[in-house]
Amino acid sequence: MKLKKEEKRRRIHYRIRKRVSGTESTPRLCVFRSNKNIYCQLINDETGHTLVSASSREAGISVGNKSEVAAAVGKLIGQRAQEKNISNAVFDRSGYLYHGRVKALADGAREAGLKF
C-alpha cells in the first residue's frame, strides 16, 4: 500500500528525532511549515521547554514570497537566540526536504549568528 505524503513525512520525522535531541546549551531548532506560514522554535528536550520561538505570523515579517519570509523568520530566531545567549543549535527539519523554505530559514538563522 502506498503511503500518503503526510504519513511519509511523519515516518521521516520519527527517524530524525531518534538521533536529534536538544539540550540547554545546544537546543533543537524545530521547523514546521504550513501552506501559508512557517514556524520555528528552539527547544530544550531535557526539560521539554521552548526557549525561543518565531513565526511568519508576527507583525512586520511579510516581505515578499514564501522563501523570503522564511529567511526573515530565520534571522528573527537567530536574533532572539543571541539575546538569550544561545549560539549553537541542532537543526531539526521535521521530515521536510532541506530545500526551499526550510533551507531559507536555516540560512537566515546562520546569517544572524546561530551555528548548526
N, CA, C and O atoms as CSV, one atom per row, in Angstrom:
chain,resi,resn,atom,element,x,y,z
A,1,MET,N,N,0.830,-1.173,0.000
A,1,MET,CA,C,0.000,0.000,0.000
A,1,MET,C,C,0.884,1.250,0.000
A,1,MET,O,O,1.828,1.358,0.783
A,2,LYS,N,N,0.568,2.165,-0.870
A,2,LYS,CA,C,1.349,3.384,-0.994
A,2,LYS,C,C,1.027,4.329,0.163
A,2,LYS,O,O,-0.135,4.508,0.527
A,3,LEU,N,N,2.074,4.932,0.735
A,3,LEU,CA,C,1.893,5.855,1.845
A,3,LEU,C,C,1.467,7.228,1.334
A,3,LEU,O,O,1.876,7.661,0.257
A,4,LYS,N,N,0.648,7.895,2.121
A,4,LYS,CA,C,0.285,9.259,1.800
A,4,LYS,C,C,1.470,10.166,2.134
A,4,LYS,O,O,2.363,9.790,2.893
A,5,LYS,N,N,1.460,11.341,1.564
A,5,LYS,CA,C,2.563,12.272,1.738
A,5,LYS,C,C,2.778,12.628,3.213
A,5,LYS,O,O,3.915,12.694,3.681
A,6,GLU,N,N,1.696,12.853,3.928
A,6,GLU,CA,C,1.787,13.205,5.347
A,6,GLU,C,C,2.386,12.054,6.166
A,6,GLU,O,O,3.220,12.289,7.040
A,7,GLU,N,N,1.973,10.836,5.893
A,7,GLU,CA,C,2.482,9.672,6.632
A,7,GLU,C,C,3.956,9.441,6.321
A,7,GLU,O,O,4.725,9.059,7.203
A,8,LYS,N,N,4.346,9.668,5.091
A,8,LYS,CA,C,5.753,9.509,4.705
A,8,LYS,C,C,6.625,10.528,5.444
A,8,LYS,O,O,7.696,10.183,5.942
A,9,ARG,N,N,6.164,11.790,5.514
A,9,ARG,CA,C,6.905,12.825,6.228
A,9,ARG,C,C,6.986,12.505,7.711
A,9,ARG,O,O,8.021,12.725,8.340
A,10,ARG,N,N,5.897,11.987,8.275
A,10,ARG,CA,C,5.878,11.643,9.699
A,10,ARG,C,C,6.889,10.537,10.007
A,10,ARG,O,O,7.567,10.592,11.033
A,11,ARG,N,N,6.997,9.548,9.144
A,11,ARG,CA,C,7.976,8.476,9.358
A,11,ARG,C,C,9.398,9.012,9.291
A,11,ARG,O,O,10.246,8.624,10.096
A,12,ILE,N,N,9.665,9.893,8.345
A,12,ILE,CA,C,10.990,10.506,8.248
A,12,ILE,C,C,11.267,11.323,9.505
A,12,ILE,O,O,12.382,11.305,10.027
A,13,HIS,N,N,10.259,12.035,9.986
A,13,HIS,CA,C,10.408,12.857,11.187
A,13,HIS,C,C,10.766,11.994,12.397
A,13,HIS,O,O,11.652,12.356,13.172
A,14,TYR,N,N,10.099,10.877,12.566
A,14,TYR,CA,C,10.425,9.969,13.674
A,14,TYR,C,C,11.852,9.442,13.559
A,14,TYR,O,O,12.549,9.307,14.565
A,15,ARG,N,N,12.279,9.149,12.357
A,15,ARG,CA,C,13.633,8.653,12.145
A,15,ARG,C,C,14.672,9.721,12.497
A,15,ARG,O,O,15.723,9.407,13.055
A,16,ILE,N,N,14.380,10.966,12.175
A,16,ILE,CA,C,15.288,12.060,12.517
A,16,ILE,C,C,15.326,12.271,14.028
A,16,ILE,O,O,16.393,12.455,14.613
A,17,ARG,N,N,14.145,12.242,14.653
A,17,ARG,CA,C,14.061,12.521,16.086
A,17,ARG,C,C,14.715,11.449,16.948
A,17,ARG,O,O,15.001,11.706,18.118
A,18,LYS,N,N,14.959,10.263,16.415
A,18,LYS,CA,C,15.695,9.251,17.168
A,18,LYS,C,C,17.114,9.717,17.438
A,18,LYS,O,O,17.706,9.361,18.457
A,19,ARG,N,N,17.660,10.512,16.528
A,19,ARG,CA,C,19.056,10.924,16.625
A,19,ARG,C,C,19.236,12.347,17.151
A,19,ARG,O,O,20.237,12.638,17.807
A,20,VAL,N,N,18.288,13.228,16.874
A,20,VAL,CA,C,18.433,14.649,17.186
A,20,VAL,C,C,17.721,14.971,18.493
A,20,VAL,O,O,16.537,14.682,18.662
A,21,SER,N,N,18.469,15.574,19.413
A,21,SER,CA,C,17.897,15.977,20.695
A,21,SER,C,C,18.560,17.272,21.138
A,21,SER,O,O,19.758,17.462,20.929
A,22,GLY,N,N,17.793,18.155,21.743
A,22,GLY,CA,C,18.312,19.430,22.187
A,22,GLY,C,C,18.592,19.449,23.665
A,22,GLY,O,O,17.931,18.761,24.443
A,23,THR,N,N,19.579,20.241,24.053
A,23,THR,CA,C,19.928,20.421,25.457
A,23,THR,C,C,19.858,21.911,25.788
A,23,THR,O,O,19.489,22.724,24.939
A,24,GLU,N,N,20.209,22.261,27.008
A,24,GLU,CA,C,20.199,23.669,27.408
A,24,GLU,C,C,21.228,24.469,26.618
A,24,GLU,O,O,20.946,25.588,26.190
A,25,SER,N,N,22.414,23.908,26.421
A,25,SER,CA,C,23.468,24.643,25.715
A,25,SER,C,C,23.304,24.593,24.200
A,25,SER,O,O,23.636,25.559,23.513
A,26,THR,N,N,22.793,23.471,23.667
A,26,THR,CA,C,22.544,23.362,22.224
A,26,THR,C,C,21.107,22.887,22.003
A,26,THR,O,O,20.868,21.688,21.856
A,27,PRO,N,N,20.165,23.803,21.979
A,27,PRO,CA,C,18.760,23.412,21.797
A,27,PRO,C,C,18.482,22.947,20.375
A,27,PRO,O,O,19.294,23.141,19.470
A,28,ARG,N,N,17.334,22.336,20.198
A,28,ARG,CA,C,16.898,21.827,18.896
A,28,ARG,C,C,16.096,22.911,18.192
A,28,ARG,O,O,15.120,23.422,18.742
A,29,LEU,N,N,16.509,23.265,16.970
A,29,LEU,CA,C,15.769,24.221,16.154
A,29,LEU,C,C,14.770,23.447,15.309
A,29,LEU,O,O,15.130,22.866,14.285
A,30,CYS,N,N,13.521,23.442,15.740
A,30,CYS,CA,C,12.463,22.676,15.103
A,30,CYS,C,C,11.692,23.576,14.144
A,30,CYS,O,O,11.347,24.706,14.490
A,31,VAL,N,N,11.423,23.077,12.941
A,31,VAL,CA,C,10.746,23.838,11.898
A,31,VAL,C,C,9.421,23.166,11.569
A,31,VAL,O,O,9.353,21.944,11.435
A,32,PHE,N,N,8.365,23.972,11.438
A,32,PHE,CA,C,7.089,23.493,10.924
A,32,PHE,C,C,6.639,24.457,9.844
A,32,PHE,O,O,6.655,25.673,10.034
A,33,ARG,N,N,6.241,23.908,8.717
A,33,ARG,CA,C,5.748,24.778,7.651
A,33,ARG,C,C,4.357,24.329,7.230
A,33,ARG,O,O,4.094,23.143,7.032
A,34,SER,N,N,3.483,25.305,7.102
A,34,SER,CA,C,2.147,25.054,6.576
A,34,SER,C,C,2.116,25.624,5.164
A,34,SER,O,O,3.144,26.067,4.654
A,35,ASN,N,N,0.961,25.619,4.536
A,35,ASN,CA,C,0.882,26.163,3.184
A,35,ASN,C,C,1.151,27.661,3.151
A,35,ASN,O,O,1.748,28.160,2.197
A,36,LYS,N,N,0.720,28.378,4.174
A,36,LYS,CA,C,0.883,29.831,4.185
A,36,LYS,C,C,2.041,30.315,5.040
A,36,LYS,O,O,2.731,31.260,4.657
A,37,ASN,N,N,2.271,29.691,6.192
A,37,ASN,CA,C,3.199,30.219,7.184
A,37,ASN,C,C,4.302,29.227,7.500
A,37,ASN,O,O,4.254,28.062,7.105
A,38,ILE,N,N,5.306,29.726,8.230
A,38,ILE,CA,C,6.396,28.880,8.709
A,38,ILE,C,C,6.677,29.262,10.163
A,38,ILE,O,O,6.663,30.438,10.527
A,39,TYR,N,N,6.926,28.262,10.967
A,39,TYR,CA,C,7.128,28.439,12.403
A,39,TYR,C,C,8.420,27.738,12.804
A,39,TYR,O,O,8.782,26.720,12.215
A,40,CYS,N,N,9.118,28.276,13.803
A,40,CYS,CA,C,10.307,27.594,14.313
A,40,CYS,C,C,10.443,27.868,15.810
A,40,CYS,O,O,9.997,28.895,16.320
A,41,GLN,N,N,11.071,26.920,16.489
A,41,GLN,CA,C,11.264,27.003,17.931
A,41,GLN,C,C,12.632,26.460,18.292
A,41,GLN,O,O,13.145,25.557,17.631
A,42,LEU,N,N,13.214,27.002,19.325
A,42,LEU,CA,C,14.398,26.419,19.947
A,42,LEU,C,C,13.923,25.708,21.199
A,42,LEU,O,O,13.378,26.335,22.107
A,43,ILE,N,N,14.131,24.386,21.250
A,43,ILE,CA,C,13.542,23.554,22.295
A,43,ILE,C,C,14.642,22.852,23.089
A,43,ILE,O,O,15.589,22.315,22.514
A,44,ASN,N,N,14.507,22.862,24.413
A,44,ASN,CA,C,15.343,22.070,25.300
A,44,ASN,C,C,14.588,20.775,25.575
A,44,ASN,O,O,13.599,20.788,26.308
A,45,ASP,N,N,15.032,19.657,25.002
A,45,ASP,CA,C,14.320,18.392,25.134
A,45,ASP,C,C,14.506,17.737,26.500
A,45,ASP,O,O,13.721,16.867,26.876
A,46,GLU,N,N,15.530,18.141,27.247
A,46,GLU,CA,C,15.732,17.567,28.574
A,46,GLU,C,C,14.619,17.977,29.527
A,46,GLU,O,O,14.162,17.171,30.338
A,47,THR,N,N,14.181,19.235,29.430
A,47,THR,CA,C,13.110,19.720,30.294
A,47,THR,C,C,11.780,19.844,29.558
A,47,THR,O,O,10.729,19.959,30.189
A,48,GLY,N,N,11.819,19.821,28.228
A,48,GLY,CA,C,10.603,19.938,27.442
A,48,GLY,C,C,10.104,21.358,27.304
A,48,GLY,O,O,8.912,21.574,27.088
A,49,HIS,N,N,11.001,22.345,27.425
A,49,HIS,CA,C,10.607,23.747,27.351
A,49,HIS,C,C,11.047,24.383,26.042
A,49,HIS,O,O,12.106,24.062,25.502
A,50,THR,N,N,10.218,25.290,25.542
A,50,THR,CA,C,10.575,26.098,24.388
A,50,THR,C,C,11.316,27.321,24.892
A,50,THR,O,O,10.803,28.070,25.723
A,51,LEU,N,N,12.531,27.523,24.385
A,51,LEU,CA,C,13.353,28.643,24.832
A,51,LEU,C,C,13.055,29.910,24.031
A,51,LEU,O,O,12.926,30.994,24.599
A,52,VAL,N,N,12.946,29.766,22.708
A,52,VAL,CA,C,12.712,30.894,21.812
A,52,VAL,C,C,11.826,30.403,20.679
A,52,VAL,O,O,11.935,29.254,20.251
A,53,SER,N,N,10.946,31.275,20.194
A,53,SER,CA,C,10.132,30.903,19.042
A,53,SER,C,C,9.971,32.107,18.121
A,53,SER,O,O,10.115,33.256,18.540
A,54,ALA,N,N,9.666,31.814,16.847
A,54,ALA,CA,C,9.398,32.857,15.851
A,54,ALA,C,C,8.510,32.253,14.780
A,54,ALA,O,O,8.531,31.046,14.539
A,55,SER,N,N,7.728,33.114,14.140
A,55,SER,CA,C,6.870,32.630,13.067
A,55,SER,C,C,6.617,33.740,12.067
A,55,SER,O,O,6.900,34.908,12.329
A,56,SER,N,N,6.085,33.365,10.929
A,56,SER,CA,C,5.784,34.340,9.890
A,56,SER,C,C,4.486,35.073,10.176
A,56,SER,O,O,4.129,35.989,9.435
A,57,ARG,N,N,3.777,34.705,11.215
A,57,ARG,CA,C,2.526,35.372,11.570
A,57,ARG,C,C,2.760,36.618,12.409
A,57,ARG,O,O,1.819,37.371,12.662
A,58,GLU,N,N,3.985,36.850,12.842
A,58,GLU,CA,C,4.289,38.019,13.653
A,58,GLU,C,C,4.284,39.280,12.796
A,58,GLU,O,O,4.473,39.221,11.581
A,59,ALA,N,N,4.067,40.409,13.441
A,59,ALA,CA,C,3.973,41.683,12.731
A,59,ALA,C,C,5.313,42.067,12.102
A,59,ALA,O,O,6.367,41.894,12.714
A,60,GLY,N,N,5.264,42.578,10.898
A,60,GLY,CA,C,6.466,43.071,10.226
A,60,GLY,C,C,7.286,42.023,9.517
A,60,GLY,O,O,8.415,42.313,9.122
A,61,ILE,N,N,6.786,40.833,9.336
A,61,ILE,CA,C,7.551,39.761,8.711
A,61,ILE,C,C,7.247,39.645,7.217
A,61,ILE,O,O,8.131,39.272,6.446
A,62,SER,N,N,6.042,39.949,6.795
A,62,SER,CA,C,5.648,39.726,5.397
A,62,SER,C,C,6.426,40.665,4.478
A,62,SER,O,O,6.082,41.840,4.351
A,63,VAL,N,N,7.473,40.146,3.838
A,63,VAL,CA,C,8.348,40.959,2.997
A,63,VAL,C,C,8.328,40.557,1.535
A,63,VAL,O,O,8.840,41.308,0.705
A,64,GLY,N,N,7.778,39.437,1.181
A,64,GLY,CA,C,7.797,39.018,-0.213
A,64,GLY,C,C,7.231,37.632,-0.376
A,64,GLY,O,O,6.197,37.295,0.201
A,65,ASN,N,N,7.923,36.821,-1.174
A,65,ASN,CA,C,7.441,35.460,-1.390
A,65,ASN,C,C,7.758,34.582,-0.175
A,65,ASN,O,O,8.368,35.046,0.789
A,66,LYS,N,N,7.345,33.331,-0.226
A,66,LYS,CA,C,7.447,32.458,0.947
A,66,LYS,C,C,8.884,32.211,1.369
A,66,LYS,O,O,9.162,32.127,2.566
A,67,SER,N,N,9.805,32.093,0.423
A,67,SER,CA,C,11.207,31.864,0.779
A,67,SER,C,C,11.813,33.089,1.459
A,67,SER,O,O,12.597,32.948,2.397
A,68,GLU,N,N,11.463,34.272,1.002
A,68,GLU,CA,C,11.970,35.487,1.636
A,68,GLU,C,C,11.408,35.643,3.046
A,68,GLU,O,O,12.113,36.085,3.953
A,69,VAL,N,N,10.150,35.283,3.226
A,69,VAL,CA,C,9.538,35.326,4.553
A,69,VAL,C,C,10.230,34.330,5.476
A,69,VAL,O,O,10.489,34.637,6.640
A,70,ALA,N,N,10.531,33.138,4.964
A,70,ALA,CA,C,11.220,32.129,5.770
A,70,ALA,C,C,12.608,32.610,6.181
A,70,ALA,O,O,13.035,32.373,7.311
A,71,ALA,N,N,13.315,33.283,5.276
A,71,ALA,CA,C,14.634,33.820,5.613
A,71,ALA,C,C,14.517,34.883,6.704
A,71,ALA,O,O,15.363,34.950,7.596
A,72,ALA,N,N,13.478,35.712,6.641
A,72,ALA,CA,C,13.263,36.736,7.662
A,72,ALA,C,C,12.954,36.096,9.020
A,72,ALA,O,O,13.409,36.588,10.053
A,73,VAL,N,N,12.190,35.012,9.024
A,73,VAL,CA,C,11.890,34.301,10.267
A,73,VAL,C,C,13.173,33.685,10.830
A,73,VAL,O,O,13.384,33.695,12.043
A,74,GLY,N,N,14.030,33.150,9.956
A,74,GLY,CA,C,15.313,32.606,10.397
A,74,GLY,C,C,16.191,33.665,11.042
A,74,GLY,O,O,16.823,33.410,12.066
A,75,LYS,N,N,16.233,34.852,10.449
A,75,LYS,CA,C,17.013,35.942,11.045
A,75,LYS,C,C,16.430,36.349,12.397
A,75,LYS,O,O,17.168,36.645,13.336
A,76,LEU,N,N,15.113,36.361,12.485
A,76,LEU,CA,C,14.451,36.734,13.733
A,76,LEU,C,C,14.762,35.742,14.848
A,76,LEU,O,O,15.050,36.147,15.974
A,77,ILE,N,N,14.705,34.451,14.546
A,77,ILE,CA,C,15.001,33.463,15.596
A,77,ILE,C,C,16.483,33.507,15.965
A,77,ILE,O,O,16.839,33.268,17.119
A,78,GLY,N,N,17.345,33.808,15.000
A,78,GLY,CA,C,18.760,33.956,15.311
A,78,GLY,C,C,19.028,35.126,16.233
A,78,GLY,O,O,19.844,35.024,17.149
A,79,GLN,N,N,18.343,36.245,15.997
A,79,GLN,CA,C,18.499,37.417,16.860
A,79,GLN,C,C,17.981,37.140,18.263
A,79,GLN,O,O,18.615,37.516,19.250
A,80,ARG,N,N,16.824,36.482,18.353
A,80,ARG,CA,C,16.265,36.166,19.673
A,80,ARG,C,C,17.140,35.173,20.422
A,80,ARG,O,O,17.246,35.236,21.647
A,81,ALA,N,N,17.764,34.258,19.694
A,81,ALA,CA,C,18.676,33.300,20.336
A,81,ALA,C,C,19.909,34.017,20.877
A,81,ALA,O,O,20.386,33.696,21.965
A,82,GLN,N,N,20.426,34.984,20.125
A,82,GLN,CA,C,21.585,35.742,20.589
A,82,GLN,C,C,21.246,36.527,21.856
A,82,GLN,O,O,22.085,36.663,22.746
A,83,GLU,N,N,20.009,37.047,21.938
A,83,GLU,CA,C,19.592,37.772,23.137
A,83,GLU,C,C,19.568,36.861,24.366
A,83,GLU,O,O,19.817,37.321,25.480
A,84,LYS,N,N,19.271,35.578,24.173
A,84,LYS,CA,C,19.240,34.607,25.274
A,84,LYS,C,C,20.588,33.897,25.443
A,84,LYS,O,O,20.680,32.915,26.179
A,85,ASN,N,N,21.632,34.386,24.767
A,85,ASN,CA,C,22.991,33.837,24.828
A,85,ASN,C,C,23.046,32.400,24.324
A,85,ASN,O,O,23.753,31.568,24.894
A,86,ILE,N,N,22.309,32.106,23.264
A,86,ILE,CA,C,22.351,30.796,22.614
A,86,ILE,C,C,23.057,30.979,21.286
A,86,ILE,O,O,22.594,31.735,20.433
A,87,SER,N,N,24.187,30.284,21.103
A,87,SER,CA,C,24.933,30.441,19.857
A,87,SER,C,C,24.945,29.164,19.017
A,87,SER,O,O,25.153,29.232,17.805
A,88,ASN,N,N,24.727,28.007,19.634
A,88,ASN,CA,C,24.719,26.736,18.914
A,88,ASN,C,C,23.344,26.101,18.997
A,88,ASN,O,O,22.614,26.285,19.971
A,89,ALA,N,N,23.005,25.352,17.961
A,89,ALA,CA,C,21.728,24.635,17.937
A,89,ALA,C,C,21.877,23.391,17.086
A,89,ALA,O,O,22.850,23.240,16.347
A,90,VAL,N,N,20.901,22.502,17.199
A,90,VAL,CA,C,20.821,21.301,16.365
A,90,VAL,C,C,19.599,21.489,15.478
A,90,VAL,O,O,18.512,21.779,15.976
A,91,PHE,N,N,19.765,21.326,14.164
A,91,PHE,CA,C,18.678,21.615,13.225
A,91,PHE,C,C,17.796,20.391,13.046
A,91,PHE,O,O,18.282,19.306,12.726
A,92,ASP,N,N,16.504,20.569,13.252
A,92,ASP,CA,C,15.506,19.519,13.071
A,92,ASP,C,C,14.567,19.979,11.962
A,92,ASP,O,O,13.747,20.874,12.167
A,93,ARG,N,N,14.688,19.370,10.796
A,93,ARG,CA,C,13.890,19.791,9.651
A,93,ARG,C,C,12.503,19.166,9.642
A,93,ARG,O,O,11.717,19.440,8.736
A,94,SER,N,N,12.186,18.340,10.620
A,94,SER,CA,C,10.855,17.758,10.825
A,94,SER,C,C,10.361,16.936,9.647
A,94,SER,O,O,9.162,16.918,9.369
A,95,GLY,N,N,11.241,16.269,8.964
A,95,GLY,CA,C,10.835,15.403,7.869
A,95,GLY,C,C,10.688,16.108,6.538
A,95,GLY,O,O,10.456,15.453,5.522
A,96,TYR,N,N,10.816,17.431,6.515
A,96,TYR,CA,C,10.751,18.163,5.256
A,96,TYR,C,C,12.092,18.066,4.544
A,96,TYR,O,O,13.127,17.899,5.189
A,97,LEU,N,N,12.083,18.168,3.235
A,97,LEU,CA,C,13.327,18.188,2.491
A,97,LEU,C,C,14.090,19.470,2.804
A,97,LEU,O,O,13.486,20.528,2.984
A,98,TYR,N,N,15.406,19.376,2.870
A,98,TYR,CA,C,16.235,20.562,3.117
A,98,TYR,C,C,16.343,21.314,1.794
A,98,TYR,O,O,17.333,21.212,1.070
A,99,HIS,N,N,15.287,22.071,1.508
A,99,HIS,CA,C,15.156,22.697,0.212
A,99,HIS,C,C,14.099,23.795,0.329
A,99,HIS,O,O,13.166,23.663,1.121
A,100,GLY,N,N,14.223,24.843,-0.421
A,100,GLY,CA,C,13.195,25.876,-0.455
A,100,GLY,C,C,13.090,26.655,0.840
A,100,GLY,O,O,14.069,27.243,1.301
A,101,ARG,N,N,11.893,26.660,1.431
A,101,ARG,CA,C,11.642,27.468,2.627
A,101,ARG,C,C,12.437,26.997,3.830
A,101,ARG,O,O,12.890,27.815,4.631
A,102,VAL,N,N,12.613,25.689,3.969
A,102,VAL,CA,C,13.366,25.158,5.112
A,102,VAL,C,C,14.828,25.577,5.009
A,102,VAL,O,O,15.432,25.966,6.009
A,103,LYS,N,N,15.394,25.504,3.824
A,103,LYS,CA,C,16.776,25.921,3.613
A,103,LYS,C,C,16.926,27.430,3.812
A,103,LYS,O,O,17.919,27.885,4.380
A,104,ALA,N,N,15.946,28.205,3.346
A,104,ALA,CA,C,15.993,29.658,3.514
A,104,ALA,C,C,15.961,30.038,4.986
A,104,ALA,O,O,16.676,30.949,5.405
A,105,LEU,N,N,15.138,29.349,5.779
A,105,LEU,CA,C,15.080,29.612,7.213
A,105,LEU,C,C,16.420,29.291,7.869
A,105,LEU,O,O,16.903,30.060,8.700
A,106,ALA,N,N,17.019,28.171,7.502
A,106,ALA,CA,C,18.309,27.783,8.072
A,106,ALA,C,C,19.394,28.790,7.709
A,106,ALA,O,O,20.212,29.158,8.552
A,107,ASP,N,N,19.401,29.235,6.455
A,107,ASP,CA,C,20.409,30.225,6.033
A,107,ASP,C,C,20.209,31.561,6.753
A,107,ASP,O,O,21.184,32.219,7.116
A,108,GLY,N,N,18.963,31.961,6.959
A,108,GLY,CA,C,18.687,33.185,7.697
A,108,GLY,C,C,19.149,33.100,9.134
A,108,GLY,O,O,19.687,34.068,9.670
A,109,ALA,N,N,18.949,31.957,9.764
A,109,ALA,CA,C,19.411,31.773,11.147
A,109,ALA,C,C,20.931,31.789,11.218
A,109,ALA,O,O,21.505,32.320,12.168
A,110,ARG,N,N,21.581,31.211,10.222
A,110,ARG,CA,C,23.056,31.241,10.191
A,110,ARG,C,C,23.562,32.667,10.007
A,110,ARG,O,O,24.555,33.056,10.621
A,111,GLU,N,N,22.884,33.452,9.165
A,111,GLU,CA,C,23.291,34.851,8.963
A,111,GLU,C,C,23.189,35.633,10.253
A,111,GLU,O,O,23.994,36.533,10.492
A,112,ALA,N,N,22.223,35.313,11.086
A,112,ALA,CA,C,22.029,36.030,12.355
A,112,ALA,C,C,23.000,35.549,13.435
A,112,ALA,O,O,23.005,36.103,14.535
A,113,GLY,N,N,23.822,34.532,13.151
A,113,GLY,CA,C,24.844,34.115,14.102
A,113,GLY,C,C,24.599,32.785,14.789
A,113,GLY,O,O,25.385,32.390,15.650
A,114,LEU,N,N,23.539,32.088,14.437
A,114,LEU,CA,C,23.265,30.787,15.036
A,114,LEU,C,C,24.066,29.726,14.294
A,114,LEU,O,O,24.060,29.691,13.063
A,115,LYS,N,N,24.756,28.860,15.035
A,115,LYS,CA,C,25.610,27.834,14.421
A,115,LYS,C,C,24.974,26.468,14.563
A,115,LYS,O,O,24.562,26.086,15.658
A,116,PHE,N,N,24.887,25.724,13.465
A,116,PHE,CA,C,24.434,24.333,13.494
A,116,PHE,C,C,24.934,23.612,12.283
A,116,PHE,O,O,24.662,22.423,12.116
